[in-house]
Coordinates of C-alpha atoms in Angstrom, one line a residue:
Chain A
X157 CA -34.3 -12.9 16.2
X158 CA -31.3 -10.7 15.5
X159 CA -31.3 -11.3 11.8
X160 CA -34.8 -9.9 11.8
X161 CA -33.8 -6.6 13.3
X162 CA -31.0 -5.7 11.1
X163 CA -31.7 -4.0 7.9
X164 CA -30.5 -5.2 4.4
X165 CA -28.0 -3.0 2.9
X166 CA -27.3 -3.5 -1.0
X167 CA -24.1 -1.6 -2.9
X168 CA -25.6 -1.6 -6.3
X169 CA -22.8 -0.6 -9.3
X170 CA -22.4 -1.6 -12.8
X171 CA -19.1 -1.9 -12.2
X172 CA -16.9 -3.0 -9.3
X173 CA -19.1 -1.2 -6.5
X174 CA -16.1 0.0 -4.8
X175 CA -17.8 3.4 -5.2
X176 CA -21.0 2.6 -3.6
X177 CA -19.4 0.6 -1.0
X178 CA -17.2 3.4 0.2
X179 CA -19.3 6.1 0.5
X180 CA -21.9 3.4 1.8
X181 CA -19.3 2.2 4.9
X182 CA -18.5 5.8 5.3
X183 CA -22.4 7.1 5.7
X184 CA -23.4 3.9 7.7
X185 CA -20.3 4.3 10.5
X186 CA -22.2 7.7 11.2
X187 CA -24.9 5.1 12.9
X188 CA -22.9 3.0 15.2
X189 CA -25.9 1.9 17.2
X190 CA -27.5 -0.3 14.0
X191 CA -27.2 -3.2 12.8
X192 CA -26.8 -4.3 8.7
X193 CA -26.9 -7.0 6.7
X194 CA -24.4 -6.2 3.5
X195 CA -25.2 -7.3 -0.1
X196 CA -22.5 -6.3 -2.8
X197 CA -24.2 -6.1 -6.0
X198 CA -21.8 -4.8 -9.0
X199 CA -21.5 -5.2 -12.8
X200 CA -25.6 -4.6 -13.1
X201 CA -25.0 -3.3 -16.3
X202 CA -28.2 -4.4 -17.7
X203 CA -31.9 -4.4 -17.4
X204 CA -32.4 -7.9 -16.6
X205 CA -29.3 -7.9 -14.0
X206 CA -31.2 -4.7 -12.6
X207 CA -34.7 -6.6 -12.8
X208 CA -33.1 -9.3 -11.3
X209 CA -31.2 -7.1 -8.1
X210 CA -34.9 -5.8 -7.7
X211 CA -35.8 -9.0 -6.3
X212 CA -33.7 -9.6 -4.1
X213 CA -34.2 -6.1 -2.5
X214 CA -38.0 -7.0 -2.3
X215 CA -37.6 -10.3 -1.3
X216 CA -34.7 -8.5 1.7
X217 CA -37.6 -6.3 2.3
X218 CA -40.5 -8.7 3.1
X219 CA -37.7 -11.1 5.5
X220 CA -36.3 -8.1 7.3
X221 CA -40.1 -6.4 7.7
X222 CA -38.0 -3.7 7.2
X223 CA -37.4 -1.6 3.8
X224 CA -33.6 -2.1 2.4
X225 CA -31.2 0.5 1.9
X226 CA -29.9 0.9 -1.3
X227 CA -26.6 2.5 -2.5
X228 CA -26.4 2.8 -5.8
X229 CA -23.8 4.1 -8.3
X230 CA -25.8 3.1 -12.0
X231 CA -25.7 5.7 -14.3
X232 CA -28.3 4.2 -17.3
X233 CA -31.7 5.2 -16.5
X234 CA -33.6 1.9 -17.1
X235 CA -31.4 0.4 -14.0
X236 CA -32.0 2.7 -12.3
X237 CA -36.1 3.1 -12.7
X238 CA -35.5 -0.4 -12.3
X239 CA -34.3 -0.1 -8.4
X240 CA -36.9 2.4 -8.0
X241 CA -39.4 0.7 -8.3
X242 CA -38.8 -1.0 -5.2
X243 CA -39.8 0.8 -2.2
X244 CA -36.5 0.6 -1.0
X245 CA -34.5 3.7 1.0
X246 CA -32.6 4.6 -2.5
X247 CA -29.4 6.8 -2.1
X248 CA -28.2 7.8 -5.5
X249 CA -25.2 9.0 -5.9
X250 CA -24.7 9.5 -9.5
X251 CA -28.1 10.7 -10.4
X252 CA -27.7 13.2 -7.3
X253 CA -24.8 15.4 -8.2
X254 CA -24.4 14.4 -11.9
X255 CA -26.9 17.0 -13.2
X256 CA -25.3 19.8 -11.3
X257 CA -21.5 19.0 -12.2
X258 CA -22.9 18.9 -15.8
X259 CA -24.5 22.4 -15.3
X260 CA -21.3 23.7 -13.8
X261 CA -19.1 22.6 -16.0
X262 CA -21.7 23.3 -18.7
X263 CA -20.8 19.8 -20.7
X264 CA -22.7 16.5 -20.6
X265 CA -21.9 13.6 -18.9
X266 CA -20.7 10.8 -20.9
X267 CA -23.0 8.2 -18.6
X268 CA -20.5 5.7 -19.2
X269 CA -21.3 2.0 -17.8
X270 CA -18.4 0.8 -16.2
X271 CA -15.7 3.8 -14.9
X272 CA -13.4 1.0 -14.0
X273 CA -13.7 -0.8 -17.0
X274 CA -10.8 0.8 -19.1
X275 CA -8.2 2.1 -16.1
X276 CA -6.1 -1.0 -16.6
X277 CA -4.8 1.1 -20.3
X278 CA -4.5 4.6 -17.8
X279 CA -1.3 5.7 -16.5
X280 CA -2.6 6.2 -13.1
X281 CA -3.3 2.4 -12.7
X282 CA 0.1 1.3 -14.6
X283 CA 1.7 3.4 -11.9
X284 CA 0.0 1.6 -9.1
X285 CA 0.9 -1.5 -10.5
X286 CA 4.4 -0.2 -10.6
X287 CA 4.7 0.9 -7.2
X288 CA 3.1 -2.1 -5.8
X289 CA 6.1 -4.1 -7.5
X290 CA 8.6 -2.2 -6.4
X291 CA 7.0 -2.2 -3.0
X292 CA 7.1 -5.9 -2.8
X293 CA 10.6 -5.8 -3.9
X294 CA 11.8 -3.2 -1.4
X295 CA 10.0 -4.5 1.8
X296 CA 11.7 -5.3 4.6
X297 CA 15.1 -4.3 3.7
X298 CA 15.5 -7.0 0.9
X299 CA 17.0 -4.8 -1.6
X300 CA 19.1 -1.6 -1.9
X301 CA 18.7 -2.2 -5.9
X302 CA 16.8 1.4 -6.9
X303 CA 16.9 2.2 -3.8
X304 CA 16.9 6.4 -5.0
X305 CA 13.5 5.5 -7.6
X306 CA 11.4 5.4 -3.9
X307 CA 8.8 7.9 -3.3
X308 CA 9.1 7.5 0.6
X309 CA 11.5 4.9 2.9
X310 CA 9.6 3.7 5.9
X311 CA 11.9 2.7 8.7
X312 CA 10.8 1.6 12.5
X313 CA 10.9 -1.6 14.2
X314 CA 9.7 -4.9 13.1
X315 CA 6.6 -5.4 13.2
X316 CA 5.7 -1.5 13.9
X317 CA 3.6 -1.6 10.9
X318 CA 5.6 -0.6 7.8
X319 CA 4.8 -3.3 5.6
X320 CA 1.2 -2.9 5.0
X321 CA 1.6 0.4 5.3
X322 CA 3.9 0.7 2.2
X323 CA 1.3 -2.0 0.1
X324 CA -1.5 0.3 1.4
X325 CA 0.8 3.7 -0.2
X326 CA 1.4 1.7 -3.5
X327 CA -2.1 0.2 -4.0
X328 CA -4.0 3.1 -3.3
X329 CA -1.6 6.1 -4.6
X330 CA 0.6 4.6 -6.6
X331 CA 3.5 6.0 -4.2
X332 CA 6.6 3.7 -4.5
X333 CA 7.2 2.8 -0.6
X334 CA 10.4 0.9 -0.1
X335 CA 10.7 -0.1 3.8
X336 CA 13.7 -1.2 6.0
X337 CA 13.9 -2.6 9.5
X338 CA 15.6 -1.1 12.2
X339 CA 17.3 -3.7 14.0
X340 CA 19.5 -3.8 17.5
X341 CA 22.6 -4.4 15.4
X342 CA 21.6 -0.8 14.4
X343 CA 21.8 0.4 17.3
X344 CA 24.5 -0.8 18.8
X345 CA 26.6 0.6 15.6
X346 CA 24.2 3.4 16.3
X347 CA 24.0 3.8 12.6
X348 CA 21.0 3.6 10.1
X349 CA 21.0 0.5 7.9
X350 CA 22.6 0.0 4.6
X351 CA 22.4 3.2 2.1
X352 CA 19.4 4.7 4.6
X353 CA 21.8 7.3 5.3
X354 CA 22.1 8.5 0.9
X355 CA 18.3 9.0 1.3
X356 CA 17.4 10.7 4.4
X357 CA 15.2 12.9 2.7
X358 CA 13.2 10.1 1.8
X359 CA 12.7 7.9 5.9
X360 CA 9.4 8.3 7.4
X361 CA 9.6 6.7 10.6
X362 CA 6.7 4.7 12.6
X363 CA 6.6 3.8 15.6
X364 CA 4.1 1.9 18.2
X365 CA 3.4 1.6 21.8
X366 CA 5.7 -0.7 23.9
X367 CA 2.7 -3.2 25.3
X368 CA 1.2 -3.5 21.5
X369 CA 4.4 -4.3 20.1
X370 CA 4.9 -7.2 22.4
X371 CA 0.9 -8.3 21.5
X372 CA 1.5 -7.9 18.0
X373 CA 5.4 -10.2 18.6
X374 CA 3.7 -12.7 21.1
X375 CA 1.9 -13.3 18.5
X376 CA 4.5 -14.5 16.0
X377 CA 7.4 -15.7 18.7
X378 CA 5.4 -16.5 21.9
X379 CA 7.8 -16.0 24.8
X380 CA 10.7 -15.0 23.5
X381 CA 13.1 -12.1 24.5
X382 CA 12.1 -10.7 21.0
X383 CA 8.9 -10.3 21.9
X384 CA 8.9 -9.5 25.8
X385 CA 7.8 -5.9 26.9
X386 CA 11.2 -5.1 28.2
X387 CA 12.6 -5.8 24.4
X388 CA 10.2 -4.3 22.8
X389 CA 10.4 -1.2 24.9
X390 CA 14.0 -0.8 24.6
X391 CA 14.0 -0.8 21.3
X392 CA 11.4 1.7 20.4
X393 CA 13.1 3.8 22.7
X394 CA 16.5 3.1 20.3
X395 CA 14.7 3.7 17.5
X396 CA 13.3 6.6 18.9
X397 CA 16.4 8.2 19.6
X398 CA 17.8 7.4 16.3
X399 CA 15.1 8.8 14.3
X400 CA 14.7 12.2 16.2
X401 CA 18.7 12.6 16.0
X402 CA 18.6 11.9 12.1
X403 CA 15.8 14.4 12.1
X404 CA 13.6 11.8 10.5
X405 CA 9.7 12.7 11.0
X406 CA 7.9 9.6 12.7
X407 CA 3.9 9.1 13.5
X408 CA 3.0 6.3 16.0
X409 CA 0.8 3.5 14.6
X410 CA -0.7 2.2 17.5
X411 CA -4.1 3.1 17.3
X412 CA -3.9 4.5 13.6
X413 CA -6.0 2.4 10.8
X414 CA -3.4 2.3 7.3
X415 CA -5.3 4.3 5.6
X416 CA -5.0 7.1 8.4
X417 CA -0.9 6.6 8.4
X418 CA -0.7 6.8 4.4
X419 CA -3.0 9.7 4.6
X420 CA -0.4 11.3 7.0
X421 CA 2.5 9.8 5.4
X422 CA 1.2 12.1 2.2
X423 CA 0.6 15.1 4.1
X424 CA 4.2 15.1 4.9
X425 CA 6.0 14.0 2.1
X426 CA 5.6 15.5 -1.3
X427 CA 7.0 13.6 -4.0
X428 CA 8.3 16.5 -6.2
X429 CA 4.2 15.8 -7.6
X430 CA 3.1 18.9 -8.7
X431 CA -0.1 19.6 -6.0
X432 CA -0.8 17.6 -3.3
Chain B
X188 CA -1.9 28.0 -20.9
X189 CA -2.8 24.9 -20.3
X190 CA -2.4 25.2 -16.6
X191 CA -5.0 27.9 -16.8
X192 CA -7.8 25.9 -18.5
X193 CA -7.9 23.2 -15.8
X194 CA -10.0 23.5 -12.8
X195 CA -9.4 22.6 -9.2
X196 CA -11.1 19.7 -7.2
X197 CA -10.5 19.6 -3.8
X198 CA -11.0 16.5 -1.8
X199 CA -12.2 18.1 1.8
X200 CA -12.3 15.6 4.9
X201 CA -12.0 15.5 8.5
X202 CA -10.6 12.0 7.9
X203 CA -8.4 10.4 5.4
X204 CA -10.5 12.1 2.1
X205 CA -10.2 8.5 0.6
X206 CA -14.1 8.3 0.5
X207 CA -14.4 12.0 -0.8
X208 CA -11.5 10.8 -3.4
X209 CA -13.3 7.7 -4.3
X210 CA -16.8 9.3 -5.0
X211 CA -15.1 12.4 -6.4
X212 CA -13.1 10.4 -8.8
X213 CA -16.0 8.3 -9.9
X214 CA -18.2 11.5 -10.8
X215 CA -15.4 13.2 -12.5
X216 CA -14.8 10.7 -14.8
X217 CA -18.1 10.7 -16.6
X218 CA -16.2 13.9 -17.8
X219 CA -13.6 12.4 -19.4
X220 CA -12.7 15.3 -21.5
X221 CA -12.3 17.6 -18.8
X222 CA -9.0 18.3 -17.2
X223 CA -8.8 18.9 -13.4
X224 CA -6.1 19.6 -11.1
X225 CA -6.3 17.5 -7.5
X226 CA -5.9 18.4 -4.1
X227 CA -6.7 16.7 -1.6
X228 CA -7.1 18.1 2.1
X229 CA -7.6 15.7 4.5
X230 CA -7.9 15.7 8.4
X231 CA -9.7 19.0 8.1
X232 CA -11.1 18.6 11.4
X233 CA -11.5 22.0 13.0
X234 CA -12.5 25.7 12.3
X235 CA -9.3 26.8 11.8
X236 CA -8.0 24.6 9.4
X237 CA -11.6 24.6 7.1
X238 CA -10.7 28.3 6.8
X239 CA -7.0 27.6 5.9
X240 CA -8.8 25.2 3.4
X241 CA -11.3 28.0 2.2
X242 CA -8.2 30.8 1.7
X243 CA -7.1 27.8 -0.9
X244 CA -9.9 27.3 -2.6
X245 CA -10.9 31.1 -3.0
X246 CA -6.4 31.3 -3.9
X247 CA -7.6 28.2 -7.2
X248 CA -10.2 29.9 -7.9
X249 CA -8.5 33.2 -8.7
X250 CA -5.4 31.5 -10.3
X251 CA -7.7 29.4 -12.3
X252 CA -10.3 32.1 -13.7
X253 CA -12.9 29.4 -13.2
X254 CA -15.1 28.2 -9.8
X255 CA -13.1 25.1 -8.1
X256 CA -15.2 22.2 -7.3
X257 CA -15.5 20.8 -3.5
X258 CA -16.0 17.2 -2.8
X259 CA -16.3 17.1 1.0
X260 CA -17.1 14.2 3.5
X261 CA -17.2 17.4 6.8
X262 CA -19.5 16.1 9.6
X263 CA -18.8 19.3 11.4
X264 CA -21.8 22.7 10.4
X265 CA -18.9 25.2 11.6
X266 CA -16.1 23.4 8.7
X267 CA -19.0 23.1 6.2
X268 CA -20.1 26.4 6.5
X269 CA -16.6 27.9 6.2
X270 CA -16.1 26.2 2.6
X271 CA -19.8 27.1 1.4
X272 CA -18.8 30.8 2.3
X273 CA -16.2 30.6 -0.9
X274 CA -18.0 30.4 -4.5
X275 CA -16.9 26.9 -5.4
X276 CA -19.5 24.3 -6.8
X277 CA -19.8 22.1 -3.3
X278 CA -20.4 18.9 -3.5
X279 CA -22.0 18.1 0.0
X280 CA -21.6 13.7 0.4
X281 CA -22.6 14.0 4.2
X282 CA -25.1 16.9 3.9
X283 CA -26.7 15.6 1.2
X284 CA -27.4 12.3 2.3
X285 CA -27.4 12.3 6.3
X286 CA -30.4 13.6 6.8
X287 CA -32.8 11.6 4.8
X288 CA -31.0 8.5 6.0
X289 CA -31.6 9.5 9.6
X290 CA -35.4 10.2 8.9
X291 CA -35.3 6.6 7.4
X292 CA -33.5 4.9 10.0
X293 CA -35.3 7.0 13.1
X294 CA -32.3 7.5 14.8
X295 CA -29.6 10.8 14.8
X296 CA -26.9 10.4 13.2
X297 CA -23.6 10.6 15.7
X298 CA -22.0 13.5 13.4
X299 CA -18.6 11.6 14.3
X300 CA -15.8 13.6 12.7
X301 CA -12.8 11.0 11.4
X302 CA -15.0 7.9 10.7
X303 CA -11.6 6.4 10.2
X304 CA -10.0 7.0 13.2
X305 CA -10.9 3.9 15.6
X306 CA -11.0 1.4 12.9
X307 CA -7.6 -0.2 13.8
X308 CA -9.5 -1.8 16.9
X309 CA -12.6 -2.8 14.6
X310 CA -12.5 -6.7 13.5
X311 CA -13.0 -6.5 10.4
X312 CA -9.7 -4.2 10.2
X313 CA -7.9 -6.8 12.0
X314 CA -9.2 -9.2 9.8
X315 CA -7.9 -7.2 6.6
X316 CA -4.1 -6.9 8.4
X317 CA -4.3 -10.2 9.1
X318 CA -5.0 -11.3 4.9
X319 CA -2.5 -9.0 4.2
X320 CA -0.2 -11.0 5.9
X321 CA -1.5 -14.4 4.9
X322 CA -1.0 -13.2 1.1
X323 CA 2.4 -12.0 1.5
X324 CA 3.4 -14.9 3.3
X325 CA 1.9 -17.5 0.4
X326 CA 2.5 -15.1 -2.5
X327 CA 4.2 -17.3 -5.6
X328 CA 3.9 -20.2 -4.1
X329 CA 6.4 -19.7 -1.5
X330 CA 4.7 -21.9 1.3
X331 CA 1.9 -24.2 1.5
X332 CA 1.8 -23.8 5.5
X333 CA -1.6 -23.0 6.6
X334 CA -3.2 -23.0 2.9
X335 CA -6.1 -24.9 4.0
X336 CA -6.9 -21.3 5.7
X337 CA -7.2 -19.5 2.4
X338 CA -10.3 -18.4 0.9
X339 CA -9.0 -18.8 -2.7
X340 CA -5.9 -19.4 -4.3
X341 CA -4.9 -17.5 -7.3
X342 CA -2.9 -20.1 -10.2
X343 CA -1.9 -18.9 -13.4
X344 CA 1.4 -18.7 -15.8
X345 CA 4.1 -16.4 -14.3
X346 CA 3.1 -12.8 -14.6
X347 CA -0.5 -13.1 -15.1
X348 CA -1.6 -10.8 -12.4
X349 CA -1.4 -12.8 -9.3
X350 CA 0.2 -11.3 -7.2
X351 CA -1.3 -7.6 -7.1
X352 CA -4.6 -8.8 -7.4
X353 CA -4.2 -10.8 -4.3
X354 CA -3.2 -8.5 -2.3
X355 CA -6.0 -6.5 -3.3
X356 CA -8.4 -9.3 -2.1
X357 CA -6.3 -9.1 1.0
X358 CA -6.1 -5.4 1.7
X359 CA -9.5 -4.4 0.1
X360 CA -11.9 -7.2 1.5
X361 CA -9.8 -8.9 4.2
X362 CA -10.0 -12.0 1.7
X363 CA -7.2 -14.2 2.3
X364 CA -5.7 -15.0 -1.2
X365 CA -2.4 -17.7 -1.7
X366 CA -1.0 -17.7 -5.3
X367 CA 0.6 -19.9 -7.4
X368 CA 2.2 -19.9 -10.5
X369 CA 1.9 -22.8 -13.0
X370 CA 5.5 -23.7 -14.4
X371 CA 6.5 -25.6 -17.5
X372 CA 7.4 -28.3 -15.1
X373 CA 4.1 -28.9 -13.6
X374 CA 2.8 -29.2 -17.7
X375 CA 4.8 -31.7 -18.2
X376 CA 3.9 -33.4 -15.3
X377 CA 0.7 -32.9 -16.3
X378 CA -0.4 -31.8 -12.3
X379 CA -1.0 -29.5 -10.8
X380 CA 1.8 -28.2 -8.5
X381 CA 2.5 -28.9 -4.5
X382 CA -0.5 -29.1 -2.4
X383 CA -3.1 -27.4 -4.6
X384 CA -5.3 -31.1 -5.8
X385 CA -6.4 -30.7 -2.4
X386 CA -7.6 -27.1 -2.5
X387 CA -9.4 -27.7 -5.7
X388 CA -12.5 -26.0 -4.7
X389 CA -10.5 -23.0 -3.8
X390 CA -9.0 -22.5 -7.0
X391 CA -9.1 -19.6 -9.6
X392 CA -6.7 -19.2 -12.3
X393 CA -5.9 -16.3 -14.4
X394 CA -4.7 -16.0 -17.7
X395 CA -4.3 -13.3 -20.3
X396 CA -3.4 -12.8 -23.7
X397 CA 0.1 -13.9 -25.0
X398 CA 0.9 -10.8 -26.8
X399 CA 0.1 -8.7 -23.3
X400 CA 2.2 -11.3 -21.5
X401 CA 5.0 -12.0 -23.6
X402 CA 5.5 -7.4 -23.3
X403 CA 5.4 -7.7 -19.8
X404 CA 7.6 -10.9 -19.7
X405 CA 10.2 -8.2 -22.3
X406 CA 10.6 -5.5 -19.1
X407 CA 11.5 -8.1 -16.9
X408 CA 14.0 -10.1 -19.2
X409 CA 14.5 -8.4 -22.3
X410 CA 15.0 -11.0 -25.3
X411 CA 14.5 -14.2 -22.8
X412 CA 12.9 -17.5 -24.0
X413 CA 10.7 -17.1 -21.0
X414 CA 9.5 -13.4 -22.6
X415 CA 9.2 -14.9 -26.6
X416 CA 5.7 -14.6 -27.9
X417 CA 5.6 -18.0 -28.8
X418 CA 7.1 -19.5 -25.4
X419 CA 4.0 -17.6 -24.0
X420 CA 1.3 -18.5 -26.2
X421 CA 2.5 -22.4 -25.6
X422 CA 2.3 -22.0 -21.9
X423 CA -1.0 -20.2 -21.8
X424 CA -2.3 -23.0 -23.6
X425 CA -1.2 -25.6 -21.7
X426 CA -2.1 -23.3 -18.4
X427 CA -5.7 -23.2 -19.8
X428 CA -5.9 -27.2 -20.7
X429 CA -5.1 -27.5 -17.1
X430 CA -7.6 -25.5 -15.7
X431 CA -10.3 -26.9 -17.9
X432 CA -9.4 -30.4 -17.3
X433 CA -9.4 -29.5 -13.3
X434 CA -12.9 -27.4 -13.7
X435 CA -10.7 -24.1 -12.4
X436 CA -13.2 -21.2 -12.7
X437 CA -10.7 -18.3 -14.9
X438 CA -10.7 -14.8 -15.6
X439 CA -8.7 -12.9 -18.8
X440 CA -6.8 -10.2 -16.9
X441 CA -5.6 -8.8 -20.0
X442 CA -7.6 -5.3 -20.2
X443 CA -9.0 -5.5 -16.4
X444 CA -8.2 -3.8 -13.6
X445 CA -6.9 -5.5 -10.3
X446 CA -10.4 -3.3 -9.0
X447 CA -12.4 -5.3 -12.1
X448 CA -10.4 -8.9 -11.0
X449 CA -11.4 -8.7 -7.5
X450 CA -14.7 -7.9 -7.9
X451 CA -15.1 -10.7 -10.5
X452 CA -13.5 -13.5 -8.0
X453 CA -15.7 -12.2 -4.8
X454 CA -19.0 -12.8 -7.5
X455 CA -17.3 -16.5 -8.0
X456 CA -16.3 -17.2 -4.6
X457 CA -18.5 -17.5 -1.5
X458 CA -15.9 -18.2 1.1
X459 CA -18.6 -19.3 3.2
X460 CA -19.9 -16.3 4.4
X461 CA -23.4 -15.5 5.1
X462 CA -24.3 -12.7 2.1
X463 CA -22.3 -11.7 -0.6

C-alpha cells in the first residue's frame, strides 16, 4: 500500500544530474508531509535515451496512479519534447530561465550537452582536486608540512566534526582546510598544538554539545573515560576557554548539517579571494 | 577595464546558497563567453539583512554599469520583495516553481526558510557522515575491516583517481566507497590484492591514460621510475589485463570529472537499493 501512495520523482540531466537533483531535494523539502519515490536519470544525451526515460515515467505513472514529477535539466529540444510528451508534472529548469538570461545578456546560449563534461581541464576543478589533497594530508594533525598554504585551520575536539567538515570545504569550494585536534595534553600545557600558534589568523574553532559528543565517542570507544559525559564536558569546556582566549572564532556543530558550517566557515573567513 | 566589463551574480539564500550556486552555475555556463563576478549571500533570512543584500546589489550594479543578475532560493515574500525592488535580472528558483508544484501536489507548500538547517538529524545525512568515514577509514587500501560493508570498491594503478572520487561517492550520495590501489606486486602475482577476490562483485577499477598519469605521477616525484611514461603505460596495461580477466566493470578518468566518475559508477552499481 505505501508504495502506491508515493509519487515517482525522476532527476532527468544529460549530464551528471547533480543540477536537477539539487534544486529537486531543495523544492521537494518545502513538502515535508509527502512521500517520493527517487529515480536519477543523467547522461540522456540523446533521443533514444530520452525515448527510452519516457517510458519509464509512463510506466511510474500507470503503477503509482499518480502522474510523476519530473526535474529536468536537458537543454536539446528533441529530449526534451521527448519528456513532454508524457503527461508528467515537468519542471524545467533550463528551458525556464534560459530564454531570459539570453535576452538580458543579449547573447545566445551555447545549449551545450553535458556542462560537466569538460570541468576536469578548468582551473576551478584542478583546485578542488588540490584542496581535497591537501585536506587529506593535513587532517587530524598529521602534518605541519605547508602548513602556511591552508586557506582555513579547523581546530576543536576529536570527534567535534572537523574532518568532514574540511573534505566538505575542499570538495565543494576548493578551500584548502587543514585540521588539528585539540587534545588534553593541550590543555594542560595550556598551549595550542604544534605551529597553530604561526597561523592564528587562519583557526576556526568548532565545537559541540557535551551529551552529543559522548553519543558520537560511545560510539567509537564504548565505555571509556574518553567518551563519558564528564570527559567530554571538561574538555569542550578547555577547549572553550582556549579558543576564546586565542580570540579564535568558533560555531557549535551540534545540530548544524556540513554544508551549513562550511557555508559559515566562508562567511567568516575570506581567503585574500577577491569577492566573497 | 576588465573589471568593468564583468557582471555580478549574486547567489541569495536563506540557507547555505549551495542550491542557488549549483543552478546558478549550471545556467551560466551555457554562456561560456561571458565573464561574471560571484558573490554569494547566504543565510539571508530576514528583512534586514535582504535589504543589506539589495544596497549590494544596487552598489554592483552602479560599479558595474550593467544590471547584476540574482539567483535566489528566498522562501520569505518580505526578503523576495526587497531584492525585486533593485533593477537586477531576478532569477526566482522558489517563486518560479512553488506554486505550480503545490497546485500539482494539492497540498501548501511549508514556505520553510533554511531547508538545510535540520538536516543533521535526517538519516540520510547520517548515512552520508557515516560513508565519509567508512571511505577515509578504507582509503588506499589501508584496512580490509568491515569491507564486506562497502557498496563498491574503487581498484586502479596509484593515482588514478581513487581517492577523490570516493569520497565524493561518500559525501555526495552517502555511498560507502573502499579503494585500492593495484601495485606492481600484485601483477606479478598475477592476483588481485588482500581480500578483494571475495568482493568481486563490488569491484570497479579506474584507469586513465599513461601520458595524464605519468604528469601527475612528475608533481608527486619528479624524475621517479614510478612517474616515467613508460613505467606507466606498462602498469596500466597490466592493471587493465587484470580487470578484464576478473570481469571488473572500468571507467577512463582521464578527461572526467570526479562529478562525471560518480555519476558513471552509481549508473553501474545498484547497491541493492530499491530505485536508482
Amino acid at each position: 500500500m505505501e508504495s502506491k501512495s508515493r509519487r515517482t520523482v525522476f532527476f532527468v540531466s544529460d549530464g551528471t544530474g547533480i543540477t536537477a537533483e539539487t534544486l529537486g531535494h531543495s523544492l521537494l523539502a518545502q513538502f515535508p508531509d509527502c512521500e517520493f519515490r527517487q529515480v536519477r536519470a543523467p547522461f540522456v544525451d540523446s533521443l533514444d535515451k530520452a525515448l527510452d526515460c519516457a517510458r519509464n515515467i509512463r510506466e511510474a505513472s500507470r503503477r503509482d496512479g499518480q502522474r510523476p514529477l519530473v526535474f529536468s535539466t536537458l537543454v536539446q529540444a528533441d529530449t526534451i519534447a521527448a519528456l513532454h510528451e508524457t503527461e508528467a508534472h515537468f519542471v524545467d529548469l533550463f528551458g525556464t530561465f534560459i530564454g531570459p538570461l539570453e535576452l538580458e545578456l543579449g547573447v545566445k546560449s551555447t545549449h551545450t550537452v553535458g556542462r560537466f563534461h569538460g570541468i576536469a581541464e578548468s582551473e576551478d576543478y584542478k583546485q578542488r582536486i588540490e584542496a581535497i589533497n591537501f585536506t587529506l594530508a593535513h587532517d587530524d594533525g598529521i602534518s605541519d608540512k605547508n602548513l602556511e598554504d591552508s586557506n582555513v585551520i579547523l581546530v576543536g575536539v576529536s570527534r567535534s566534526g572537523k574532518t568532514p567538515t574540511s573534505l566538505y570545504l575542499a570538495m565543494q569550494y576548493g578551500v584548502k582546510a587543514a585540521n588539528y585536534p585539540l587534545i588534553p595534553e593541550d590543555f594542560e600545557r595550556n598551549k595550542l598544538p604544534g605551529e597553530l600558534q604561526r597561523y592564528r589568523s587562519k583557526l576556526f574553532g568548532l565545537t559541540i554539545t557535551p551529551d552529543r559528543l559522548s553519543q558520537i565517542r560511545q560510539e567509537r570507544r564504548p565505555n571509556s573515560k574518553y567518551a563519558s559525559l564528564e570527559n567530554c564536558a571538561a574538555e569542550l569546556e578547555a577547549a572553550k576557554k582556549m579558543m576564546q582566549r586565542e580570540g579564535i572564532p568558533f560555531l557549535d556543530s551540534t545540530a548544524r548539517s556540513i554544508e551549513e558550517i562550511s557555508a559559515k566557515i566562508l562567511q567568516e573567513i575570506r581567503f585574500g579571494k577577491p569577492v566573497y
